[in-house]
mmCIF file of N, CA and C in Angstrom:
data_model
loop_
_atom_site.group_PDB
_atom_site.id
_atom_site.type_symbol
_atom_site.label_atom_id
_atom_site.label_comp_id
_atom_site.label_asym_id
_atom_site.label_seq_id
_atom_site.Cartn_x
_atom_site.Cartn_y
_atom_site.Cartn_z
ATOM 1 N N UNK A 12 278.533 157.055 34.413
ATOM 2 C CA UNK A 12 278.879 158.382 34.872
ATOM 3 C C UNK A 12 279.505 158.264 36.263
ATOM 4 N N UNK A 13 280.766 158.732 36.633
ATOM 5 C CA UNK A 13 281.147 159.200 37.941
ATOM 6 C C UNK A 13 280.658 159.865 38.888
ATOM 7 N N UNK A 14 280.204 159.010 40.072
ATOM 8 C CA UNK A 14 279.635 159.210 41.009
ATOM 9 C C UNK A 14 279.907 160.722 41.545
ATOM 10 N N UNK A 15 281.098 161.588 41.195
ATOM 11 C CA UNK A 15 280.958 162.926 41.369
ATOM 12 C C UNK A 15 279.898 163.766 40.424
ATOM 13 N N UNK A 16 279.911 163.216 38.981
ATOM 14 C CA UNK A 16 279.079 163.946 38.498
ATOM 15 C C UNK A 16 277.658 164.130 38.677
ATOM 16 N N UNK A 17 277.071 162.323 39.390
ATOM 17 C CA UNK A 17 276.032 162.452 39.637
ATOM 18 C C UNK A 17 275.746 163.142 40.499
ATOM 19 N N UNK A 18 276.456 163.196 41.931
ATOM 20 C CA UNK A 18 275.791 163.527 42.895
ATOM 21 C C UNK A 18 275.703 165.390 42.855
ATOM 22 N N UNK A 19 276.453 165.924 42.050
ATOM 23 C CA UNK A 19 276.703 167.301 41.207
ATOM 24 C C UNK A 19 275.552 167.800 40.494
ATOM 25 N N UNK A 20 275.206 166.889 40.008
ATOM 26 C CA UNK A 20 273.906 167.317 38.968
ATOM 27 C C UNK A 20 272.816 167.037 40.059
ATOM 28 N N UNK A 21 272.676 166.369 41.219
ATOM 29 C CA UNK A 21 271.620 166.098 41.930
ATOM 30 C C UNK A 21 271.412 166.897 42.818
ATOM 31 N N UNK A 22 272.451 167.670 43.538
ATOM 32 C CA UNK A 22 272.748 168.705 44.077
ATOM 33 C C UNK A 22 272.181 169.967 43.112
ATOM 34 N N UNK A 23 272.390 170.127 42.110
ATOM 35 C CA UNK A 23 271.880 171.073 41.459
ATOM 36 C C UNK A 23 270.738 170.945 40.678
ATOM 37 N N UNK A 24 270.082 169.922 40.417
ATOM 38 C CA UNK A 24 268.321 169.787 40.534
ATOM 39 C C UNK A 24 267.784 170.067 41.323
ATOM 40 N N UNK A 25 268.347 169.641 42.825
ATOM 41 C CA UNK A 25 267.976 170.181 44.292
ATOM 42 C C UNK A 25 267.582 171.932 44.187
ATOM 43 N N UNK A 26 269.105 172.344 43.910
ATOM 44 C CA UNK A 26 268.956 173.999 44.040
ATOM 45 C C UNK A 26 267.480 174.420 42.807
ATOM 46 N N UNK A 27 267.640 173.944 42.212
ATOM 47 C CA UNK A 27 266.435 174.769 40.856
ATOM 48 C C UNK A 27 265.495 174.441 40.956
ATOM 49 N N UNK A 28 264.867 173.363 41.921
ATOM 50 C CA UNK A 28 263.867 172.705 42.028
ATOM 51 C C UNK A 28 263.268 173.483 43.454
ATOM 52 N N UNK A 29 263.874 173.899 44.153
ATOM 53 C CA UNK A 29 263.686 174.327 45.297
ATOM 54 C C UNK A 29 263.685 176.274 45.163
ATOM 55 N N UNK A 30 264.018 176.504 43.866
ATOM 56 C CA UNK A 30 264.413 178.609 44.137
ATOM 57 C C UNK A 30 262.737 178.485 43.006
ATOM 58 N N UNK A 31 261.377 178.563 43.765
ATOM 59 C CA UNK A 31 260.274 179.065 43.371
ATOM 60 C C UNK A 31 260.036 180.493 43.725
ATOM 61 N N UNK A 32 259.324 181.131 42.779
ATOM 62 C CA UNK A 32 258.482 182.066 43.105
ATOM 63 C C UNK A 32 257.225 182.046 44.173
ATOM 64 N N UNK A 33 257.281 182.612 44.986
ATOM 65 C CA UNK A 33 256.341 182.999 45.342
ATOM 66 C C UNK A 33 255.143 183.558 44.900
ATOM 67 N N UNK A 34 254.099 183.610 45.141
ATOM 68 C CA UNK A 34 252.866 183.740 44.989
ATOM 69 C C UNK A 34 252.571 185.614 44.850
ATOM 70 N N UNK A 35 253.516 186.014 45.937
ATOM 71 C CA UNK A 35 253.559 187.804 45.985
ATOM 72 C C UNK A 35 253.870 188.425 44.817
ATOM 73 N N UNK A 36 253.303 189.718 44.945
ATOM 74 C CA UNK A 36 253.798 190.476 43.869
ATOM 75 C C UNK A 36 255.394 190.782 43.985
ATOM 76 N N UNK A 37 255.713 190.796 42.972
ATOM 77 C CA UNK A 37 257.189 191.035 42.592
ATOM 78 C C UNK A 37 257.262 192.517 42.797
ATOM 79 N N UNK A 38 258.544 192.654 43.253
ATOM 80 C CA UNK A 38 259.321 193.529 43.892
ATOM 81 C C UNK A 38 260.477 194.221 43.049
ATOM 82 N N UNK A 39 260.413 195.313 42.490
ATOM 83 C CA UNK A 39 261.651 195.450 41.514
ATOM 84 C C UNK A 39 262.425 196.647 42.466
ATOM 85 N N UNK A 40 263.841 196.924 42.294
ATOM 86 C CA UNK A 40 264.194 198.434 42.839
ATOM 87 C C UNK A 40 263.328 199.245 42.949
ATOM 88 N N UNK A 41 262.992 199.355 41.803
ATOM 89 C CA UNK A 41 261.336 201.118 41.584
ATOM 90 C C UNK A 41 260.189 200.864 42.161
ATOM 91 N N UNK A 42 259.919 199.803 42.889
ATOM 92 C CA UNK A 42 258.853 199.335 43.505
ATOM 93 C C UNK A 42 258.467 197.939 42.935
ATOM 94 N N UNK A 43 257.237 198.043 42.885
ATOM 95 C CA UNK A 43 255.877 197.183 42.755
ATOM 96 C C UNK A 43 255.724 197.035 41.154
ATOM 97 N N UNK A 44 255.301 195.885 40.514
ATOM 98 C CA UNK A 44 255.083 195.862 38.849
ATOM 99 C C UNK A 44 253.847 195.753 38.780
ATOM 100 N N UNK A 45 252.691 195.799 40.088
ATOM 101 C CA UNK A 45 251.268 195.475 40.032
ATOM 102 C C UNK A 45 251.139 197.012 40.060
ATOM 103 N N UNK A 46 250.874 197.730 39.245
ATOM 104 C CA UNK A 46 250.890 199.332 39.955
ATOM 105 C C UNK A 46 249.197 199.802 39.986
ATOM 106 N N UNK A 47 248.697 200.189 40.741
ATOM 107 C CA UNK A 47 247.514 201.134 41.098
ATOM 108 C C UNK A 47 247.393 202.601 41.340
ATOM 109 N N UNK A 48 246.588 202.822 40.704
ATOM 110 C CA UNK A 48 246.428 204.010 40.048
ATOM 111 C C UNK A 48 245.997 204.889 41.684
ATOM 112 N N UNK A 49 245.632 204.729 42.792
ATOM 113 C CA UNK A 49 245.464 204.941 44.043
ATOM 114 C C UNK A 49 246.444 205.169 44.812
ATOM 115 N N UNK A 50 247.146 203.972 45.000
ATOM 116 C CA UNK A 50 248.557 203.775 45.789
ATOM 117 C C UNK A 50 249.503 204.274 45.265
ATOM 118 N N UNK A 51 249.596 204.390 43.371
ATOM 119 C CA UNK A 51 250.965 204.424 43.008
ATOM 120 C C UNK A 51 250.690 205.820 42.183
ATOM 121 N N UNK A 52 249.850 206.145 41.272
ATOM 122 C CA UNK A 52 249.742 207.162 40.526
ATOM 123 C C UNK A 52 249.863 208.254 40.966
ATOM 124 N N UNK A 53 248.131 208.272 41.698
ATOM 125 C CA UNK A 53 247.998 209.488 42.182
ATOM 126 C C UNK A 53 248.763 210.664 43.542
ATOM 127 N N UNK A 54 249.814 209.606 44.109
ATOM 128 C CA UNK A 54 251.044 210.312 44.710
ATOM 129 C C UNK A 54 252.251 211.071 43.692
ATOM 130 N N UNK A 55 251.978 209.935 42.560
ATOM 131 C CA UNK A 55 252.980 210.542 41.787
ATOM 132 C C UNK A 55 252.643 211.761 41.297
ATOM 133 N N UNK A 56 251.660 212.040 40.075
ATOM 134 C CA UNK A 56 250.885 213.377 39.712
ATOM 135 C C UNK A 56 251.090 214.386 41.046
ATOM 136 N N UNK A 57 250.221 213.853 42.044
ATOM 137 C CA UNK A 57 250.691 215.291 43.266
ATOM 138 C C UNK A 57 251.927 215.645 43.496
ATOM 139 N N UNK A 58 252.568 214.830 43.315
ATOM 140 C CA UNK A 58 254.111 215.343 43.530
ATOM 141 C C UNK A 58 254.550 215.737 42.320
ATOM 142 N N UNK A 59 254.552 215.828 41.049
ATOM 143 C CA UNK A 59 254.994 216.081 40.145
ATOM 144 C C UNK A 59 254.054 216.905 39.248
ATOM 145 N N UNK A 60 252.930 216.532 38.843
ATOM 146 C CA UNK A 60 252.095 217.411 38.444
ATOM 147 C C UNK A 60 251.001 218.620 39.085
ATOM 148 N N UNK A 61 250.709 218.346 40.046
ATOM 149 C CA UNK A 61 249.663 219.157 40.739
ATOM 150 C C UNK A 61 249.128 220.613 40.685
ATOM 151 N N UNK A 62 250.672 221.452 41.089
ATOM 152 C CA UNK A 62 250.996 222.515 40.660
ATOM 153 C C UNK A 62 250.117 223.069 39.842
ATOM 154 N N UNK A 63 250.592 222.761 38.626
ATOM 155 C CA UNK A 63 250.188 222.911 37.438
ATOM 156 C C UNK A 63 249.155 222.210 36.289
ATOM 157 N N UNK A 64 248.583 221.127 36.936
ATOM 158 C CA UNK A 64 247.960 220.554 36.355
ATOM 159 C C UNK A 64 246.577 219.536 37.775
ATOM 160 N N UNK A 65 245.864 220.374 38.000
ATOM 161 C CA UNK A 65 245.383 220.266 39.443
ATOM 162 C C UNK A 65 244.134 219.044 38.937
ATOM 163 N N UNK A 66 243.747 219.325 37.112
ATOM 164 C CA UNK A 66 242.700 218.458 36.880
ATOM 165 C C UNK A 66 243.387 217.125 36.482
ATOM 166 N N UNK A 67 244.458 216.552 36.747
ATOM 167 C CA UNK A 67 245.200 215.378 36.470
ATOM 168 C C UNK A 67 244.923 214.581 38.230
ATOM 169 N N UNK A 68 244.632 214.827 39.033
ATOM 170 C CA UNK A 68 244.189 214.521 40.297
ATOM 171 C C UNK A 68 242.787 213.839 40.236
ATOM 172 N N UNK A 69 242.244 213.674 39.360
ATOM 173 C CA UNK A 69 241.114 213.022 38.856
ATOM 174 C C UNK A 69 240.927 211.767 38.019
ATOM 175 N N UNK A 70 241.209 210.828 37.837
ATOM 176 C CA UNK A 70 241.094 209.594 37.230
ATOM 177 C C UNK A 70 240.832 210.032 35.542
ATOM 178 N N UNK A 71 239.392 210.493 35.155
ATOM 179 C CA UNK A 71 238.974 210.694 34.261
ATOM 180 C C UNK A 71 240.005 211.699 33.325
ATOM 181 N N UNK A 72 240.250 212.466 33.647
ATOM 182 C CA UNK A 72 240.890 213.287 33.276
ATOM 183 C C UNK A 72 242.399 213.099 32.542
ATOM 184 N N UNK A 73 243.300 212.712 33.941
ATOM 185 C CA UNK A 73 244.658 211.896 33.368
ATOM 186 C C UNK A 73 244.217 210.886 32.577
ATOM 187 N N UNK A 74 243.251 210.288 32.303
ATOM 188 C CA UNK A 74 242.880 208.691 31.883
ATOM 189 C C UNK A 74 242.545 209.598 30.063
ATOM 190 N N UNK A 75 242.097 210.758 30.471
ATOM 191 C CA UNK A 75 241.479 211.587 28.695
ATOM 192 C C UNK A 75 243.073 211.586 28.087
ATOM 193 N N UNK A 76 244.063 212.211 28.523
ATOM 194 C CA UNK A 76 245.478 212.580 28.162
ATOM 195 C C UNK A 76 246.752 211.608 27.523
ATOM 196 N N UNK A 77 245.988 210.464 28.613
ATOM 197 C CA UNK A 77 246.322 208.944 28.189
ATOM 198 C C UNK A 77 245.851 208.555 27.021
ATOM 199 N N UNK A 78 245.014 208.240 26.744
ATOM 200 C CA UNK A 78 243.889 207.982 25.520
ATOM 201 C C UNK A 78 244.182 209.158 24.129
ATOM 202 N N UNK A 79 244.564 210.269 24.362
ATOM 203 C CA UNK A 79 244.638 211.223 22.910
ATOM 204 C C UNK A 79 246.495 211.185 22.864
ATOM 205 N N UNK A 80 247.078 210.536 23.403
ATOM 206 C CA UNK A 80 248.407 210.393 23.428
ATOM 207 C C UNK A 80 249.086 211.682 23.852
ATOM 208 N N UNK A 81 248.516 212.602 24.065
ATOM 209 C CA UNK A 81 249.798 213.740 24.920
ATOM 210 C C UNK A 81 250.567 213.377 26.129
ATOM 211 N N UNK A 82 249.799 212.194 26.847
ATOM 212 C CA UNK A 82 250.569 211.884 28.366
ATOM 213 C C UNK A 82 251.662 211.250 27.681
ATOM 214 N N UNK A 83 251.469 210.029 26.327
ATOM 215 C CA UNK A 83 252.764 209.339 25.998
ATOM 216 C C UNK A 83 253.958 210.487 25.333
ATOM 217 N N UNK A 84 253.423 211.605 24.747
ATOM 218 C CA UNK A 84 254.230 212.121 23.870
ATOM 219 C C UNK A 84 255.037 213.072 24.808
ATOM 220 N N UNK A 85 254.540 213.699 26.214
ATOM 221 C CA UNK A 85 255.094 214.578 26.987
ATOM 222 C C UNK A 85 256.116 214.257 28.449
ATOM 223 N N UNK A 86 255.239 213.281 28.621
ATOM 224 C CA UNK A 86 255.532 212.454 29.933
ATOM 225 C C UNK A 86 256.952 211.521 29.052
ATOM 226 N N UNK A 87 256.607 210.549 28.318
ATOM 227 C CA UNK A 87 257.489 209.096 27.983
ATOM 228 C C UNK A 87 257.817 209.346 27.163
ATOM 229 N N UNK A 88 257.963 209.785 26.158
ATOM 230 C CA UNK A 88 258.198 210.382 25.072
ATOM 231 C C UNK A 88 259.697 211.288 25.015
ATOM 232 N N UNK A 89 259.159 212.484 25.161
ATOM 233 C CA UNK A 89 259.897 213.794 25.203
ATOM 234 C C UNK A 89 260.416 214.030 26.407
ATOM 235 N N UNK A 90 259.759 213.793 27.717
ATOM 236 C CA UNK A 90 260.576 213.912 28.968
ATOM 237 C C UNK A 90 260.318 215.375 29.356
ATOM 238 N N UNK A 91 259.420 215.973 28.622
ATOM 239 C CA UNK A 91 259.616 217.292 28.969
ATOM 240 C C UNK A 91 258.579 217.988 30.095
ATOM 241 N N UNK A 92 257.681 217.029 30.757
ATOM 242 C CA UNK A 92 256.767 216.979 31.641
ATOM 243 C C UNK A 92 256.724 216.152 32.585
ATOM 244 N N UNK A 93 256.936 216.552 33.627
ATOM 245 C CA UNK A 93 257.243 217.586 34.127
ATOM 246 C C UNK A 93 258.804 218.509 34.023
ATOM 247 N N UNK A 94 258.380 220.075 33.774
ATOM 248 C CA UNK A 94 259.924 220.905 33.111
ATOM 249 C C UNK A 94 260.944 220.587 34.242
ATOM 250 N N UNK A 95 260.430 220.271 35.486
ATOM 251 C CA UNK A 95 262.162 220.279 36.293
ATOM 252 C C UNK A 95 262.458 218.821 36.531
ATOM 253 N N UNK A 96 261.765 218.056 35.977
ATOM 254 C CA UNK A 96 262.476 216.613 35.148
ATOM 255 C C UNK A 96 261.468 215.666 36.607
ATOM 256 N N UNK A 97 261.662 214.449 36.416
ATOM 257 C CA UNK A 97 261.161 213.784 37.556
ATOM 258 C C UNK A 97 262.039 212.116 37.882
ATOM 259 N N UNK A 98 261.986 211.993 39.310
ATOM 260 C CA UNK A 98 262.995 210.909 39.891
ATOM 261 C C UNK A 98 262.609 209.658 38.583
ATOM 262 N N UNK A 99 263.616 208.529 38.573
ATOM 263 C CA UNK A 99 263.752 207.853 37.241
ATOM 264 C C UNK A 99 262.498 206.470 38.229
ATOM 265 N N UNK A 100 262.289 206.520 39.220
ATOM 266 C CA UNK A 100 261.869 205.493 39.990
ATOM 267 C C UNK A 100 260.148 205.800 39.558
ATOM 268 N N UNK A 101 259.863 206.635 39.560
ATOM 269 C CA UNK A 101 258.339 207.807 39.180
ATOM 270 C C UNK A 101 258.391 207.639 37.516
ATOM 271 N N UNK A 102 259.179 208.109 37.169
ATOM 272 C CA UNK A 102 258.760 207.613 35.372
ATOM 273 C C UNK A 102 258.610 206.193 34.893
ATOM 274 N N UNK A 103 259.813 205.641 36.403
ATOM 275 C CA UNK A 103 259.302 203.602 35.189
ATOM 276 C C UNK A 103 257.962 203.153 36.045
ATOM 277 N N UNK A 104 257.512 203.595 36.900
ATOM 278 C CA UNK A 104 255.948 203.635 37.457
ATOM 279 C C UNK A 104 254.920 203.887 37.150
ATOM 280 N N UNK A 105 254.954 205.245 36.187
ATOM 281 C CA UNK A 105 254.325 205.944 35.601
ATOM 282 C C UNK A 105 253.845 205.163 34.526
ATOM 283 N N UNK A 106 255.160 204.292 33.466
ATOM 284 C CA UNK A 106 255.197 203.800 32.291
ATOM 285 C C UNK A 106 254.780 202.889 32.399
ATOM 286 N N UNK A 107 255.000 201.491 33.297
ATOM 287 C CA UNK A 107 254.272 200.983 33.982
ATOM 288 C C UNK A 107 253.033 200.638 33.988
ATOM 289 N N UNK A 108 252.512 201.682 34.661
ATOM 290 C CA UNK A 108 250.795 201.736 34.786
ATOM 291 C C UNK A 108 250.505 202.449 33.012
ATOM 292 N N UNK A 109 251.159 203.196 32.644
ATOM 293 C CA UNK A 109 250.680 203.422 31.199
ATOM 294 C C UNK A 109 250.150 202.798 30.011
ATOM 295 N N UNK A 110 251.427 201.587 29.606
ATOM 296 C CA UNK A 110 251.761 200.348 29.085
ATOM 297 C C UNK A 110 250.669 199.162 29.876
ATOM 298 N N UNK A 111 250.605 198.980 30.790
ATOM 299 C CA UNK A 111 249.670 198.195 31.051
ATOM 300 C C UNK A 111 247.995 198.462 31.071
ATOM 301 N N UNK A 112 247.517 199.609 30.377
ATOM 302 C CA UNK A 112 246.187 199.728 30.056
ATOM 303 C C UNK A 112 245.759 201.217 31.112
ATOM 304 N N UNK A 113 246.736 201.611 31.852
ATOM 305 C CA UNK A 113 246.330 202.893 32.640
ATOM 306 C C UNK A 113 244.854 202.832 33.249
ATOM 307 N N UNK A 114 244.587 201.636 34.184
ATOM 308 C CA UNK A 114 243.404 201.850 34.621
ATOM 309 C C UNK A 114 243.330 202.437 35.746
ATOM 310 N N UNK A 115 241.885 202.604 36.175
ATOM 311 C CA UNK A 115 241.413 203.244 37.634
ATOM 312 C C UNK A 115 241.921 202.676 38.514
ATOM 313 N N UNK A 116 241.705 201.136 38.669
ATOM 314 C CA UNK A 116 242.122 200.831 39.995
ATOM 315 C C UNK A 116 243.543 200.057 40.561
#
């Protein structure tokens, strides 16, 4: 092999060998993919649900809605909850924590 190709391919074992992940949580545009139901949920609901749905401010409660499927069918689903629609950064957060088991903490 020509000493250009080697030193080409060695150069570029270098680069792939060296671009690791870090240990941190990953970072997407919409935030965070570790989502908590503290930090990440329950801002969301107040801002979007509260209004109108004051017992969703409670763990147990949003966690009942989750579980009989109306949160998937209204929220992810149909889109139709909240009626004046909600930022697209708040629904893949939402889905998120949904899809991954919707826990407390």
């Amino acid at each position: 092999m020509p000493m250009k190709y080697v030193s080409t391919l060695l150069l570029l074992s270098l680069f792939l060998v060296s671009c690791k992940h870090k240990d941190e949580e990953e970072v997407t545009p919409c935030g965070k993919t570790n989502i908590s139901y503290q930090a990440d949920i329950k801002p969301i609901i107040s801002k979007n649900c509260k209004a109108c749905h004051q017992e969703y401010m409670v763990y147990d409660k949003l966690n009942e809605i989750c579980e009989n499927g109306k949160f998937h069918k209204r929220v992810i689903y149909l889109h139709d909850m909240p009626p004046s629609g909600m930022d697209s950064c708040d629904l893949i957060t939402l889905k998120r924590w949904y899809y991954n088991g919707h826990t407390s903490y």
